[in-house]
PDB file of C-alpha atoms in Angstrom:
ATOM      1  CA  UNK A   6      -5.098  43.881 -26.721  1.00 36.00           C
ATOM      2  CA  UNK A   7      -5.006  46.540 -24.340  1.00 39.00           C
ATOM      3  CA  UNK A   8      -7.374  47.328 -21.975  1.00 41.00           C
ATOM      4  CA  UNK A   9      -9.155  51.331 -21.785  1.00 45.00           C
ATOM      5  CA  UNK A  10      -9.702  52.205 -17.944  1.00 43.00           C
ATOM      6  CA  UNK A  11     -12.363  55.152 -18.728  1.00 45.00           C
ATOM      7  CA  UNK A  12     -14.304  52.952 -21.265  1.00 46.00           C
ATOM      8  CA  UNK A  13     -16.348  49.864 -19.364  1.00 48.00           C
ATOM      9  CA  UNK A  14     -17.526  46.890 -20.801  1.00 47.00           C
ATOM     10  CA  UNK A  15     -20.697  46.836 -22.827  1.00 47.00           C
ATOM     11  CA  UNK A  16     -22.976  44.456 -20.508  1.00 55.00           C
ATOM     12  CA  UNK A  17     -21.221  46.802 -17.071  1.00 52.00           C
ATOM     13  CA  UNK A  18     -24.982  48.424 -17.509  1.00 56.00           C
ATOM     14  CA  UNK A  19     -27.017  45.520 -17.714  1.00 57.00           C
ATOM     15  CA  UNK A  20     -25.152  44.188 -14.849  1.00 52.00           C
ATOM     16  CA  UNK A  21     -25.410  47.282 -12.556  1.00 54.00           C
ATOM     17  CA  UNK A  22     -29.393  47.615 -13.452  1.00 57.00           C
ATOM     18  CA  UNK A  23     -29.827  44.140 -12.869  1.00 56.00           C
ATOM     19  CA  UNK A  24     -27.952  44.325  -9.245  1.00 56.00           C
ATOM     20  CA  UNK A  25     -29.616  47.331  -8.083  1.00 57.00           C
ATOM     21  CA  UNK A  26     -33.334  45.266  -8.880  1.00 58.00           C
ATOM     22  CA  UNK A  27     -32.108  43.446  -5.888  1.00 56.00           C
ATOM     23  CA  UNK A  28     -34.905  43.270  -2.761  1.00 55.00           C
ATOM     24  CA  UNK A  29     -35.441  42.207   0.525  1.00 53.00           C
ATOM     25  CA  UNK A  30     -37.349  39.303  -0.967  1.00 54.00           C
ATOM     26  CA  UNK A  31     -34.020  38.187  -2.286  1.00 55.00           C
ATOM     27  CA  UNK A  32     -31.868  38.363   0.615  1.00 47.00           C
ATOM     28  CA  UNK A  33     -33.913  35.919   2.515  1.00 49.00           C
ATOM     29  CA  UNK A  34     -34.313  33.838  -0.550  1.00 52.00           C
ATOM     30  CA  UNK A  35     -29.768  33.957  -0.414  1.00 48.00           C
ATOM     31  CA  UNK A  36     -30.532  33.974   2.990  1.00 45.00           C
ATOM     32  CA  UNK A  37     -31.687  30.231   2.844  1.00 46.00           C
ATOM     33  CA  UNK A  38     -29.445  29.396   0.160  1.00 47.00           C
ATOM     34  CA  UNK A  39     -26.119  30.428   2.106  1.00 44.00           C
ATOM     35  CA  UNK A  40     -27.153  28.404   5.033  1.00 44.00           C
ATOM     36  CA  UNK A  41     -27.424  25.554   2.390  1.00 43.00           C
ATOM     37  CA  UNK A  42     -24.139  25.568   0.955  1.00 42.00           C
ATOM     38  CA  UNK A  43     -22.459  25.899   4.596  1.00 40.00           C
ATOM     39  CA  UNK A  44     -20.540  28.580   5.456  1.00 39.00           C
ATOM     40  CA  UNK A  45     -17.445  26.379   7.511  1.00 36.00           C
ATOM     41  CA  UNK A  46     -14.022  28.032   6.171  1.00 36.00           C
ATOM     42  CA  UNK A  47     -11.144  25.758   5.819  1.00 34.00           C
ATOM     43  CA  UNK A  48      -8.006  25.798   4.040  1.00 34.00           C
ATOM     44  CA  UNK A  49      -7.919  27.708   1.230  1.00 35.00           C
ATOM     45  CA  UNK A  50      -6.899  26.264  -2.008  1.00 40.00           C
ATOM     46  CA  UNK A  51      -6.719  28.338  -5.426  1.00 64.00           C
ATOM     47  CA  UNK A  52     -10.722  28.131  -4.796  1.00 88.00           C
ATOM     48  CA  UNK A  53     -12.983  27.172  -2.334  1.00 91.00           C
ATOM     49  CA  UNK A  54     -15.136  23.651  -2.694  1.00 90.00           C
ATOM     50  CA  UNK A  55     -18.226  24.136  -4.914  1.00 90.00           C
ATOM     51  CA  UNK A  56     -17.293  27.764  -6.496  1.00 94.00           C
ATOM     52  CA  UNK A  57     -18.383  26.961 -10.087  1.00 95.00           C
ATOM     53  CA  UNK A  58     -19.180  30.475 -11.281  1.00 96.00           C
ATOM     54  CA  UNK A  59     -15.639  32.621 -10.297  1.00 96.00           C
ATOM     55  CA  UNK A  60     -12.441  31.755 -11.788  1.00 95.00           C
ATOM     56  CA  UNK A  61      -9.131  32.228  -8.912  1.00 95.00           C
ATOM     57  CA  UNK A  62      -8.464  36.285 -10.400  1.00 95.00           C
ATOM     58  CA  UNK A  63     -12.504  37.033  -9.654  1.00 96.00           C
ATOM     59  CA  UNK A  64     -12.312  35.325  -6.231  1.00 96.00           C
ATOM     60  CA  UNK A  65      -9.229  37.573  -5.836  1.00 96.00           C
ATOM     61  CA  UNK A  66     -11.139  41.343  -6.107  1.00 97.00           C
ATOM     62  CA  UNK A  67     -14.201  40.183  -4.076  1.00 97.00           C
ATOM     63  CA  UNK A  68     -12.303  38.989  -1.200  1.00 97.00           C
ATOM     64  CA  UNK A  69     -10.376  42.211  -1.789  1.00 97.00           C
ATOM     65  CA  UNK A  70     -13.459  44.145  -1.915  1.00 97.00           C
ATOM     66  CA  UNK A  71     -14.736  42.337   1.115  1.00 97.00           C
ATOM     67  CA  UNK A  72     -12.062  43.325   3.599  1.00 96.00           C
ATOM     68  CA  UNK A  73     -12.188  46.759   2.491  1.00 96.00           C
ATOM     69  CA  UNK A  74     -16.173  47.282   2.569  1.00 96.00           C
ATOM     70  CA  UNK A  75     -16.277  44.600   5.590  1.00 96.00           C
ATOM     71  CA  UNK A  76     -13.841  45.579   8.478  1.00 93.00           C
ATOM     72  CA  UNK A  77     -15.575  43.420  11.112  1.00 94.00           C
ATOM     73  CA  UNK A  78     -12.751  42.429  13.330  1.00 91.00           C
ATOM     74  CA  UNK A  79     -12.644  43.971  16.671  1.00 93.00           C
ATOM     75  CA  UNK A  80     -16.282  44.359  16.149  1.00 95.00           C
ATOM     76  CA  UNK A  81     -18.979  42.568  18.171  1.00 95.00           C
ATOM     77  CA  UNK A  82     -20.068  41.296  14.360  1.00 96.00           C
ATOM     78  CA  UNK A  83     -19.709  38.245  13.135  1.00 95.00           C
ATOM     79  CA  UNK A  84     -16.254  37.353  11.739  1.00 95.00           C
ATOM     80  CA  UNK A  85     -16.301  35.738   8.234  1.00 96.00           C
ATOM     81  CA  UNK A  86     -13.819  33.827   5.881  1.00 95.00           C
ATOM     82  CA  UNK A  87     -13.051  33.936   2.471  1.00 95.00           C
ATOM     83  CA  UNK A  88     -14.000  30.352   1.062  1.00 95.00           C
ATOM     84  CA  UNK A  89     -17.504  30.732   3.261  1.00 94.00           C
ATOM     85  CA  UNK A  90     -18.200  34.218   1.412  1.00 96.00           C
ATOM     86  CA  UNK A  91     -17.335  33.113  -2.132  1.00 96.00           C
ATOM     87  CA  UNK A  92     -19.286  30.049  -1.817  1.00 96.00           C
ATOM     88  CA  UNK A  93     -22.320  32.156  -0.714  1.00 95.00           C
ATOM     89  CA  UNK A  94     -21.523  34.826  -3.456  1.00 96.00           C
ATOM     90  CA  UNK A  95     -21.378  32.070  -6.061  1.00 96.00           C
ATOM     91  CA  UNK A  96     -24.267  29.772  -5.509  1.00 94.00           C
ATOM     92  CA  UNK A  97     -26.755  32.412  -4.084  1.00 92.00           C
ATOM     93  CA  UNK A  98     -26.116  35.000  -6.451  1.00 93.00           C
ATOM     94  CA  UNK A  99     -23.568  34.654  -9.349  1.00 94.00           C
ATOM     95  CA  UNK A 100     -25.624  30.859  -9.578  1.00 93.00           C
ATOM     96  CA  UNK A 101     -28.857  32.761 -10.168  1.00 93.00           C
ATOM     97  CA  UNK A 102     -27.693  35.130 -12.841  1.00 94.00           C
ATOM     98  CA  UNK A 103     -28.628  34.506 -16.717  1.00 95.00           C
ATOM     99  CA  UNK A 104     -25.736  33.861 -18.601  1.00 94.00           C
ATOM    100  CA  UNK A 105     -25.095  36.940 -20.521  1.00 95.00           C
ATOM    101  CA  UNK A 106     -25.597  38.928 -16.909  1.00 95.00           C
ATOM    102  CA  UNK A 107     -23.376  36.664 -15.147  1.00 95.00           C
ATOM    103  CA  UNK A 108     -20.811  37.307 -18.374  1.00 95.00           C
ATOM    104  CA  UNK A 109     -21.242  40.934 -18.285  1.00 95.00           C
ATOM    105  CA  UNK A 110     -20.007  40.468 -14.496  1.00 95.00           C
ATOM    106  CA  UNK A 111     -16.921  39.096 -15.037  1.00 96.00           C
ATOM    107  CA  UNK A 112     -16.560  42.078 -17.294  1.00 96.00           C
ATOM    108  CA  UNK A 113     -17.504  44.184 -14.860  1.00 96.00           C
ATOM    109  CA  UNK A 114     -15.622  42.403 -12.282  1.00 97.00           C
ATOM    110  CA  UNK A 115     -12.176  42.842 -14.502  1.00 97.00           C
ATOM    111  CA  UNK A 116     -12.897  46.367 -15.586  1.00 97.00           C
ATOM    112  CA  UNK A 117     -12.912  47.196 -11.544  1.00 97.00           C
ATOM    113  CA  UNK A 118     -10.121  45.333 -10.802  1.00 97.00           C
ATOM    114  CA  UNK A 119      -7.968  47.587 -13.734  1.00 97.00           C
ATOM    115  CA  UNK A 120      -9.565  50.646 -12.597  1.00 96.00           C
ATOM    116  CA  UNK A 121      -6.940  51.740 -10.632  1.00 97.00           C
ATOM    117  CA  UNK A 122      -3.764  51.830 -12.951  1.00 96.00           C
ATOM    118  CA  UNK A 123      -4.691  55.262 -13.813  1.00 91.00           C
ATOM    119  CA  UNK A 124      -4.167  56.504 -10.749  1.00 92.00           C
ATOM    120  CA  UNK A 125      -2.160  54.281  -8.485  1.00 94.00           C
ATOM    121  CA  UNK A 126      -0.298  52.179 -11.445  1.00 96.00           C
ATOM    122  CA  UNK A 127      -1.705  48.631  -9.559  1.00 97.00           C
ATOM    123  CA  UNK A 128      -4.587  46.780  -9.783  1.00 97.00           C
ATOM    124  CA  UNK A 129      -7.712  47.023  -6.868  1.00 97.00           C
ATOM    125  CA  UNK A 130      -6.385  43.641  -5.665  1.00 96.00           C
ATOM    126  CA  UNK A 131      -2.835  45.257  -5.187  1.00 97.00           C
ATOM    127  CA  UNK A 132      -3.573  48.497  -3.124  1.00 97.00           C
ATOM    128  CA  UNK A 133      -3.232  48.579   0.564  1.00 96.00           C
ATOM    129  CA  UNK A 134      -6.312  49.410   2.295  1.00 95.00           C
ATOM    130  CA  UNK A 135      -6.317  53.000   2.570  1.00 96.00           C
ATOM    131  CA  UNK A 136      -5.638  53.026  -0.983  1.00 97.00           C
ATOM    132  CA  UNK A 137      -8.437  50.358  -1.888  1.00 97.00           C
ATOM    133  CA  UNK A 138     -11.088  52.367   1.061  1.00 96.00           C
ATOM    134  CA  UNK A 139     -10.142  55.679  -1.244  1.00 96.00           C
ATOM    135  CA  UNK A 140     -10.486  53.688  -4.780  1.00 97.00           C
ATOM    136  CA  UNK A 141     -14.229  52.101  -3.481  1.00 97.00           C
ATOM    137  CA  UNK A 142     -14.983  56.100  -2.450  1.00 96.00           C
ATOM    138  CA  UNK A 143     -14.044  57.509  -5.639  1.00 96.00           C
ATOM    139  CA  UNK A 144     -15.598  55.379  -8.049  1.00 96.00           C
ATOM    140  CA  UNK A 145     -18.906  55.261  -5.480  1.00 95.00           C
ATOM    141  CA  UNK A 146     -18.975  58.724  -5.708  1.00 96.00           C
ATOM    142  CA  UNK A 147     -17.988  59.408  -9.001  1.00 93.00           C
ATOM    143  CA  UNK A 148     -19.161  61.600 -12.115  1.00 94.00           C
ATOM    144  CA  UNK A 149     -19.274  58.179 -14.259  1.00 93.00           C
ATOM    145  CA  UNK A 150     -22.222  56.474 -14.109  1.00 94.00           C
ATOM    146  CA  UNK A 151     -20.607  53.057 -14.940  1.00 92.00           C
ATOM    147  CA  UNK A 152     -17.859  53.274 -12.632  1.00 95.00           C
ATOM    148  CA  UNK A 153     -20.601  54.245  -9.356  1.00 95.00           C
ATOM    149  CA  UNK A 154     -23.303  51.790 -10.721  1.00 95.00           C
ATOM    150  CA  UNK A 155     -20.454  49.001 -11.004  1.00 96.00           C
ATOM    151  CA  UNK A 156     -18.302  49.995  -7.393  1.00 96.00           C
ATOM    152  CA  UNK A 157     -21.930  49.916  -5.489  1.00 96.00           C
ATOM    153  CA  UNK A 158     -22.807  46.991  -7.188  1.00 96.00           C
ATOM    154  CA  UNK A 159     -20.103  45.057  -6.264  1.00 97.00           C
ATOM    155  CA  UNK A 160     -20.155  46.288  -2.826  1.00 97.00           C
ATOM    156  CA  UNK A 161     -23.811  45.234  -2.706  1.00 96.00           C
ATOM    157  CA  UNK A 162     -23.247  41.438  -4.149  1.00 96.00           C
ATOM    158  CA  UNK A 163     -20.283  41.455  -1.325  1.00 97.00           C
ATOM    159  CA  UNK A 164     -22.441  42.759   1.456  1.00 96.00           C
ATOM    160  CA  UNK A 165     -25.648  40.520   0.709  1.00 95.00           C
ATOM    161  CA  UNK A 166     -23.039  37.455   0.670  1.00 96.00           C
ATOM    162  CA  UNK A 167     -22.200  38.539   4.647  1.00 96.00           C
ATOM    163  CA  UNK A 168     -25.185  39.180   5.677  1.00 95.00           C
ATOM    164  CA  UNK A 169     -27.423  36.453   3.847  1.00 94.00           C
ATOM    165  CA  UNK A 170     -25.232  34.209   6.791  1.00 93.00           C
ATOM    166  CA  UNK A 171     -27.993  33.348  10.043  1.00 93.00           C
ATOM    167  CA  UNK A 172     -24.591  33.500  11.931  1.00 93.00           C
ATOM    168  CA  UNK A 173     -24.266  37.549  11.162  1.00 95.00           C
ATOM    169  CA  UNK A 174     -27.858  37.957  12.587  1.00 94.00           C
ATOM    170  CA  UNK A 175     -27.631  37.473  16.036  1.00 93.00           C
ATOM    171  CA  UNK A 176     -25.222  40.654  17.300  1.00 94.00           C
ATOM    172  CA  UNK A 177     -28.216  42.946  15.548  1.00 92.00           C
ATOM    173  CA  UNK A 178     -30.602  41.231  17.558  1.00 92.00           C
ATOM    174  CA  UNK A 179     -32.095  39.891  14.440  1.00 92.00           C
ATOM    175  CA  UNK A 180     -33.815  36.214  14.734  1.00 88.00           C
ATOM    176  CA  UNK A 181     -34.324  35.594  11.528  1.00 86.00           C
ATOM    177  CA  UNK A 182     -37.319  35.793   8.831  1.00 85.00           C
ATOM    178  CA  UNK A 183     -40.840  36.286  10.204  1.00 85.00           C
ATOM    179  CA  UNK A 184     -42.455  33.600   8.060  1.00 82.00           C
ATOM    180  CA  UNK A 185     -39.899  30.960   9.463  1.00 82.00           C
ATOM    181  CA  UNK A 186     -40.222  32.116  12.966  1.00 84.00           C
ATOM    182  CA  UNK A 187     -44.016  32.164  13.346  1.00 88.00           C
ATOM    183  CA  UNK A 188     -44.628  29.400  10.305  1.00 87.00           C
ATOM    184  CA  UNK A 189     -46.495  31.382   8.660  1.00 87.00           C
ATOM    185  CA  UNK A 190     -47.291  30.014   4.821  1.00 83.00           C
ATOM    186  CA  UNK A 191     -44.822  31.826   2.245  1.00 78.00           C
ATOM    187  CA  UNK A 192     -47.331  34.396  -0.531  1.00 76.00           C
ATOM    188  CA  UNK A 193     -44.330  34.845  -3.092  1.00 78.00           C
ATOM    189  CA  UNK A 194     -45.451  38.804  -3.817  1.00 81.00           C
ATOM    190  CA  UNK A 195     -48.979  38.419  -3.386  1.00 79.00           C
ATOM    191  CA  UNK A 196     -50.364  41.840  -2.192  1.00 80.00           C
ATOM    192  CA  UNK A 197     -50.786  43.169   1.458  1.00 76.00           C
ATOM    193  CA  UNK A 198     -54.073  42.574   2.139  1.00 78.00           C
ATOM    194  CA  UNK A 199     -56.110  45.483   2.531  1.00 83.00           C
ATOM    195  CA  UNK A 200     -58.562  45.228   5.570  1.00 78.00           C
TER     196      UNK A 200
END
């Protein structure tokens, strides 16, 4: 079966709509879910402990995609490690997903990871960084609406795993939620209100 680069997978769509619904609401709500699972790193085995939803060749292109889109070292941001970002990216958000998004993923997650053997002859997870950095630009920027939904969607679910760690707070100076800091009693989306 061979494998067309220019043509993604059916459910790449329904995947990239369904990451781009994503809110501040539910980065706090991955937010409290990431400090959950814990985020301590440790050695690294074909997959880290508790990663249910990613087989080893998925793990592979988001830690890929993570030191591309997350070049924190030498930074005063917070380091992070690749068994404490896939378990955040798998039980906060791949967890959450409905089946038939979550398959469409893995689709989507493939289809990304072939994109390059057009171009470079190698897979995402086999470019150097310059190479990768260029890939993630071209495909972000792109004339293809399912290759730039599916590169910032990815990006996103990569990001929001980084960030939904309290430990990455601090160097912005940010303490946290408002509702935990002040105790204030959680609405859900209940309106503003308006006096």
């Amino acid at each position: 079966m061979s494998f067309d680069v220019n043509r993604p997978p059916a459910d790449v769509a329904t995947v990239v709509a369904a990451i781009s619904q994503l809110q501040r609401r539910d980065f706090l709500r991955f937010s409290a879910a990431a400090a959950a699972t814990g985020l301590a790193g440790g050695a690294r085995a074909a997959l880290p402990a508790g990663v249910k939803f990613m087989d080893d060749t998925e793990a592979t292109v988001f830690t890929r995609l993570a030191q591309v889109v997350l070049p924190v070292a030498g930074s005063p941001l917070a380091p992070w490690t690749p068994d404490g970002l896939l378990q955040t990216l798998d039980a906060a958000l791949l967890g959450t997903m409905e089946p038939h998004i979550l398959a469409g993923l893995k689709g989507g997650v493939k289809y990304f990871d072939e994109g390059p053997m057009a171009t470079h002859k190698k897979r995402f997870t086999a470019l150097s960084d310059s190479e990768a950095a260029q890939f993630c630009d071209a495909w972000g920027n792109g004339e293809q609406p399912p290759q730039r939904g599916l590169a910032m969607g990815l990006k996103k679910l990569v990001q929001l795993s980084y960030w939904a760690n309290p430990a990455t707070w601090a160097p912005l100076g940010y303490d946290g939620p408002m509702t935990q800091r002040l105790g204030l009693k959680r609405l859900g989306n209940a309106p503003l209100p308006t006096r």
